[in-house]
């Protein structure tokens, strides 16, 4: 969906430039790309930051559900939730800082686009079901959902390492892969009981 939006935006910019006839009419779209490139980044870096922010935000939301006493989550799940929140909150802030430096906006998560291009994102129904669970049922649902969520983040981070240009963003992607793969292994052991 994001690629379609980028293609539409680029096509619109070209069409406007062709209609205007002036030399300066078509500079708006390339200026954004130039700002990204000047910062040592590329479109893959922008996509990574724009996608990882809402992805991490949902993981933090899931962690907060586990830490809510109403969920009656087990001690191992609460411990993991605490670590996830502590790791991902600062990453969200860093991703926002990069987008600002690159002159880019965050992804618009309104409407039907939310989560479709990001693996592991939970639907509103999934989140509602998790929120209404408690005790061992909560633990099981939370672990299964967070495993899927982490797998999606690892895939996004691998794409960033393969396609990105920003050394800092690639470093963060590597840290995400290492940390979340270890957490996936931990969660798989908890699921197996």
mmCIF file of N, CA and C in Angstrom, residues 8-76:
data_model
loop_
_atom_site.group_PDB
_atom_site.id
_atom_site.type_symbol
_atom_site.label_atom_id
_atom_site.label_comp_id
_atom_site.label_asym_id
_atom_site.label_seq_id
_atom_site.Cartn_x
_atom_site.Cartn_y
_atom_site.Cartn_z
ATOM 1 N N UNK A 8 1.862 7.000 -6.538
ATOM 2 C CA UNK A 8 0.835 7.992 -6.832
ATOM 3 C C UNK A 8 1.376 9.398 -6.600
ATOM 4 N N UNK A 9 2.097 9.598 -5.502
ATOM 5 C CA UNK A 9 2.667 10.906 -5.188
ATOM 6 C C UNK A 9 3.679 11.322 -6.249
ATOM 7 N N UNK A 10 4.526 10.387 -6.651
ATOM 8 C CA UNK A 10 5.523 10.705 -7.683
ATOM 9 C C UNK A 10 4.853 11.035 -9.009
ATOM 10 N N UNK A 11 3.838 10.257 -9.376
ATOM 11 C CA UNK A 11 3.119 10.516 -10.629
ATOM 12 C C UNK A 11 2.427 11.872 -10.578
ATOM 13 N N UNK A 12 1.852 12.218 -9.434
ATOM 14 C CA UNK A 12 1.186 13.508 -9.280
ATOM 15 C C UNK A 12 2.184 14.649 -9.417
ATOM 16 N N UNK A 13 3.358 14.488 -8.821
ATOM 17 C CA UNK A 13 4.387 15.527 -8.899
ATOM 18 C C UNK A 13 4.849 15.722 -10.340
ATOM 19 N N UNK A 14 5.018 14.623 -11.073
ATOM 20 C CA UNK A 14 5.423 14.732 -12.476
ATOM 21 C C UNK A 14 4.342 15.400 -13.309
ATOM 22 N N UNK A 15 3.096 15.033 -13.040
ATOM 23 C CA UNK A 15 1.984 15.629 -13.788
ATOM 24 C C UNK A 15 1.897 17.119 -13.510
ATOM 25 N N UNK A 16 2.031 17.527 -12.270
ATOM 26 C CA UNK A 16 1.987 18.944 -11.933
ATOM 27 C C UNK A 16 3.148 19.695 -12.568
ATOM 28 N N UNK A 17 4.309 19.079 -12.575
ATOM 29 C CA UNK A 17 5.477 19.708 -13.188
ATOM 30 C C UNK A 17 5.285 19.893 -14.679
ATOM 31 N N UNK A 18 4.693 18.894 -15.340
ATOM 32 C CA UNK A 18 4.466 18.982 -16.775
ATOM 33 C C UNK A 18 3.447 20.052 -17.098
ATOM 34 N N UNK A 19 2.423 20.196 -16.264
ATOM 35 C CA UNK A 19 1.379 21.183 -16.509
ATOM 36 C C UNK A 19 1.879 22.598 -16.287
ATOM 37 N N UNK A 20 2.767 22.809 -15.340
ATOM 38 C CA UNK A 20 3.197 24.154 -14.982
ATOM 39 C C UNK A 20 4.127 24.761 -16.004
ATOM 40 N N UNK A 21 4.962 23.979 -16.597
ATOM 41 C CA UNK A 21 5.855 24.471 -17.628
ATOM 42 C C UNK A 21 7.062 25.236 -17.102
ATOM 43 N N UNK A 22 7.080 25.649 -15.845
ATOM 44 C CA UNK A 22 8.210 26.392 -15.298
ATOM 45 C C UNK A 22 9.301 25.467 -14.804
ATOM 46 N N UNK A 23 10.510 25.994 -14.748
ATOM 47 C CA UNK A 23 11.635 25.194 -14.308
ATOM 48 C C UNK A 23 11.523 24.771 -12.843
ATOM 49 N N UNK A 24 10.879 25.594 -12.003
ATOM 50 C CA UNK A 24 10.826 25.322 -10.578
ATOM 51 C C UNK A 24 9.609 24.520 -10.169
ATOM 52 N N UNK A 25 8.685 24.242 -11.076
ATOM 53 C CA UNK A 25 7.429 23.587 -10.711
ATOM 54 C C UNK A 25 7.607 22.154 -10.242
ATOM 55 N N UNK A 26 8.615 21.451 -10.684
ATOM 56 C CA UNK A 26 8.739 20.027 -10.360
ATOM 57 C C UNK A 26 9.831 19.750 -9.333
ATOM 58 N N UNK A 27 10.261 20.765 -8.585
ATOM 59 C CA UNK A 27 11.354 20.561 -7.648
ATOM 60 C C UNK A 27 10.906 20.064 -6.280
ATOM 61 N N UNK A 28 9.614 20.116 -5.938
ATOM 62 C CA UNK A 28 9.159 19.773 -4.585
ATOM 63 C C UNK A 28 9.440 18.313 -4.236
ATOM 64 N N UNK A 29 9.057 17.374 -5.102
ATOM 65 C CA UNK A 29 9.260 15.958 -4.796
ATOM 66 C C UNK A 29 10.749 15.603 -4.735
ATOM 67 N N UNK A 30 11.587 16.022 -5.717
ATOM 68 C CA UNK A 30 13.005 15.701 -5.631
ATOM 69 C C UNK A 30 13.696 16.330 -4.420
ATOM 70 N N UNK A 31 13.209 17.490 -3.942
ATOM 71 C CA UNK A 31 13.825 18.135 -2.784
ATOM 72 C C UNK A 31 13.727 17.226 -1.559
ATOM 73 N N UNK A 32 12.581 16.554 -1.397
ATOM 74 C CA UNK A 32 12.421 15.644 -0.262
ATOM 75 C C UNK A 32 13.424 14.513 -0.380
ATOM 76 N N UNK A 33 13.546 13.930 -1.560
ATOM 77 C CA UNK A 33 14.502 12.854 -1.772
ATOM 78 C C UNK A 33 15.924 13.360 -1.552
ATOM 79 N N UNK A 34 16.219 14.575 -1.986
ATOM 80 C CA UNK A 34 17.545 15.151 -1.801
ATOM 81 C C UNK A 34 17.848 15.349 -0.318
ATOM 82 N N UNK A 35 16.846 15.766 0.466
ATOM 83 C CA UNK A 35 17.052 15.955 1.906
ATOM 84 C C UNK A 35 17.371 14.623 2.579
ATOM 85 N N UNK A 36 16.679 13.580 2.168
ATOM 86 C CA UNK A 36 16.929 12.242 2.715
ATOM 87 C C UNK A 36 18.338 11.806 2.341
ATOM 88 N N UNK A 37 18.705 11.959 1.074
ATOM 89 C CA UNK A 37 20.031 11.550 0.601
ATOM 90 C C UNK A 37 21.134 12.363 1.271
ATOM 91 N N UNK A 38 20.877 13.651 1.486
ATOM 92 C CA UNK A 38 21.884 14.506 2.129
ATOM 93 C C UNK A 38 22.171 14.049 3.550
ATOM 94 N N UNK A 39 21.203 13.410 4.166
ATOM 95 C CA UNK A 39 21.385 12.910 5.532
ATOM 96 C C UNK A 39 22.004 11.504 5.544
ATOM 97 N N UNK A 40 22.390 11.005 4.376
ATOM 98 C CA UNK A 40 22.995 9.675 4.300
ATOM 99 C C UNK A 40 21.980 8.558 4.393
ATOM 100 N N UNK A 41 20.740 8.863 4.028
ATOM 101 C CA UNK A 41 19.659 7.882 4.102
ATOM 102 C C UNK A 41 19.041 7.695 2.725
ATOM 103 N N UNK A 42 18.121 6.735 2.632
ATOM 104 C CA UNK A 42 17.389 6.526 1.382
ATOM 105 C C UNK A 42 15.935 6.184 1.709
ATOM 106 N N UNK A 43 15.159 5.886 0.685
ATOM 107 C CA UNK A 43 13.735 5.598 0.887
ATOM 108 C C UNK A 43 13.507 4.363 1.758
ATOM 109 N N UNK A 44 14.407 3.387 1.698
ATOM 110 C CA UNK A 44 14.276 2.200 2.551
ATOM 111 C C UNK A 44 14.421 2.579 4.027
ATOM 112 N N UNK A 45 15.311 3.522 4.320
ATOM 113 C CA UNK A 45 15.475 3.997 5.691
ATOM 114 C C UNK A 45 14.203 4.696 6.166
ATOM 115 N N UNK A 46 13.637 5.522 5.299
ATOM 116 C CA UNK A 46 12.401 6.228 5.638
ATOM 117 C C UNK A 46 11.279 5.227 5.887
ATOM 118 N N UNK A 47 11.138 4.248 4.998
ATOM 119 C CA UNK A 47 10.095 3.228 5.164
ATOM 120 C C UNK A 47 10.283 2.448 6.463
ATOM 121 N N UNK A 48 11.525 2.123 6.787
ATOM 122 C CA UNK A 48 11.828 1.408 8.021
ATOM 123 C C UNK A 48 11.367 2.214 9.233
ATOM 124 N N UNK A 49 11.748 3.484 9.281
ATOM 125 C CA UNK A 49 11.379 4.326 10.422
ATOM 126 C C UNK A 49 9.870 4.522 10.491
ATOM 127 N N UNK A 50 9.260 4.807 9.342
ATOM 128 C CA UNK A 50 7.821 5.039 9.326
ATOM 129 C C UNK A 50 7.038 3.794 9.719
ATOM 130 N N UNK A 51 7.515 2.633 9.335
ATOM 131 C CA UNK A 51 6.823 1.397 9.669
ATOM 132 C C UNK A 51 7.114 0.904 11.070
ATOM 133 N N UNK A 52 8.361 1.086 11.515
ATOM 134 C CA UNK A 52 8.733 0.547 12.825
ATOM 135 C C UNK A 52 8.116 1.335 13.971
ATOM 136 N N UNK A 53 7.824 2.621 13.786
ATOM 137 C CA UNK A 53 7.213 3.405 14.866
ATOM 138 C C UNK A 53 5.862 2.796 15.276
ATOM 139 N N UNK A 54 4.894 2.655 14.362
ATOM 140 C CA UNK A 54 3.624 2.067 14.800
ATOM 141 C C UNK A 54 3.759 0.604 15.219
ATOM 142 N N UNK A 55 4.720 -0.092 14.631
ATOM 143 C CA UNK A 55 4.946 -1.492 15.005
ATOM 144 C C UNK A 55 5.395 -1.560 16.464
ATOM 145 N N UNK A 56 6.380 -0.744 16.818
ATOM 146 C CA UNK A 56 6.861 -0.690 18.202
ATOM 147 C C UNK A 56 5.769 -0.173 19.138
ATOM 148 N N UNK A 57 5.014 0.820 18.685
ATOM 149 C CA UNK A 57 3.953 1.367 19.535
ATOM 150 C C UNK A 57 2.949 0.285 19.915
ATOM 151 N N UNK A 58 2.635 -0.599 18.978
ATOM 152 C CA UNK A 58 1.701 -1.672 19.310
ATOM 153 C C UNK A 58 2.337 -2.661 20.287
ATOM 154 N N UNK A 59 3.615 -2.946 20.131
ATOM 155 C CA UNK A 59 4.295 -3.834 21.078
ATOM 156 C C UNK A 59 4.293 -3.226 22.476
ATOM 157 N N UNK A 60 4.502 -1.922 22.572
ATOM 158 C CA UNK A 60 4.468 -1.239 23.868
ATOM 159 C C UNK A 60 3.056 -1.315 24.453
ATOM 160 N N UNK A 61 2.052 -1.123 23.606
ATOM 161 C CA UNK A 61 0.661 -1.239 24.066
ATOM 162 C C UNK A 61 0.388 -2.644 24.609
ATOM 163 N N UNK A 62 0.870 -3.662 23.915
ATOM 164 C CA UNK A 62 0.705 -5.034 24.387
ATOM 165 C C UNK A 62 1.449 -5.255 25.704
ATOM 166 N N UNK A 63 2.636 -4.663 25.820
ATOM 167 C CA UNK A 63 3.404 -4.779 27.064
ATOM 168 C C UNK A 63 2.649 -4.132 28.215
ATOM 169 N N UNK A 64 2.055 -2.973 27.956
ATOM 170 C CA UNK A 64 1.294 -2.287 29.005
ATOM 171 C C UNK A 64 0.078 -3.102 29.442
ATOM 172 N N UNK A 65 -0.547 -3.806 28.505
ATOM 173 C CA UNK A 65 -1.659 -4.689 28.874
ATOM 174 C C UNK A 65 -1.173 -5.781 29.827
ATOM 175 N N UNK A 66 0.003 -6.334 29.547
ATOM 176 C CA UNK A 66 0.543 -7.394 30.406
ATOM 177 C C UNK A 66 0.890 -6.876 31.789
ATOM 178 N N UNK A 67 1.266 -5.604 31.874
ATOM 179 C CA UNK A 67 1.646 -5.022 33.157
ATOM 180 C C UNK A 67 0.448 -4.518 33.954
ATOM 181 N N UNK A 68 -0.704 -4.470 33.331
ATOM 182 C CA UNK A 68 -1.930 -4.052 34.022
ATOM 183 C C UNK A 68 -2.370 -5.186 34.954
ATOM 184 N N UNK A 69 -2.589 -4.904 36.241
ATOM 185 C CA UNK A 69 -2.987 -5.964 37.180
ATOM 186 C C UNK A 69 -4.255 -6.710 36.767
ATOM 187 N N UNK A 70 -5.118 -6.066 36.003
ATOM 188 C CA UNK A 70 -6.364 -6.708 35.556
ATOM 189 C C UNK A 70 -6.072 -7.953 34.727
ATOM 190 N N UNK A 71 -4.959 -7.947 33.983
ATOM 191 C CA UNK A 71 -4.618 -9.081 33.120
ATOM 192 C C UNK A 71 -4.214 -10.311 33.914
ATOM 193 N N UNK A 72 -3.761 -10.107 35.150
ATOM 194 C CA UNK A 72 -3.269 -11.208 35.982
ATOM 195 C C UNK A 72 -2.224 -12.045 35.227
ATOM 196 N N UNK A 73 -1.321 -11.353 34.557
ATOM 197 C CA UNK A 73 -0.251 -12.029 33.816
ATOM 198 C C UNK A 73 0.727 -12.659 34.795
ATOM 199 N N UNK A 74 1.388 -13.716 34.339
ATOM 200 C CA UNK A 74 2.387 -14.399 35.160
ATOM 201 C C UNK A 74 3.629 -13.525 35.297
ATOM 202 N N UNK A 75 4.450 -13.841 36.286
ATOM 203 C CA UNK A 75 5.693 -13.100 36.516
ATOM 204 C C UNK A 75 6.625 -13.127 35.298
ATOM 205 N N UNK A 76 6.805 -14.286 34.617
ATOM 206 C CA UNK A 76 7.686 -14.279 33.434
ATOM 207 C C UNK A 76 7.159 -13.382 32.309
#
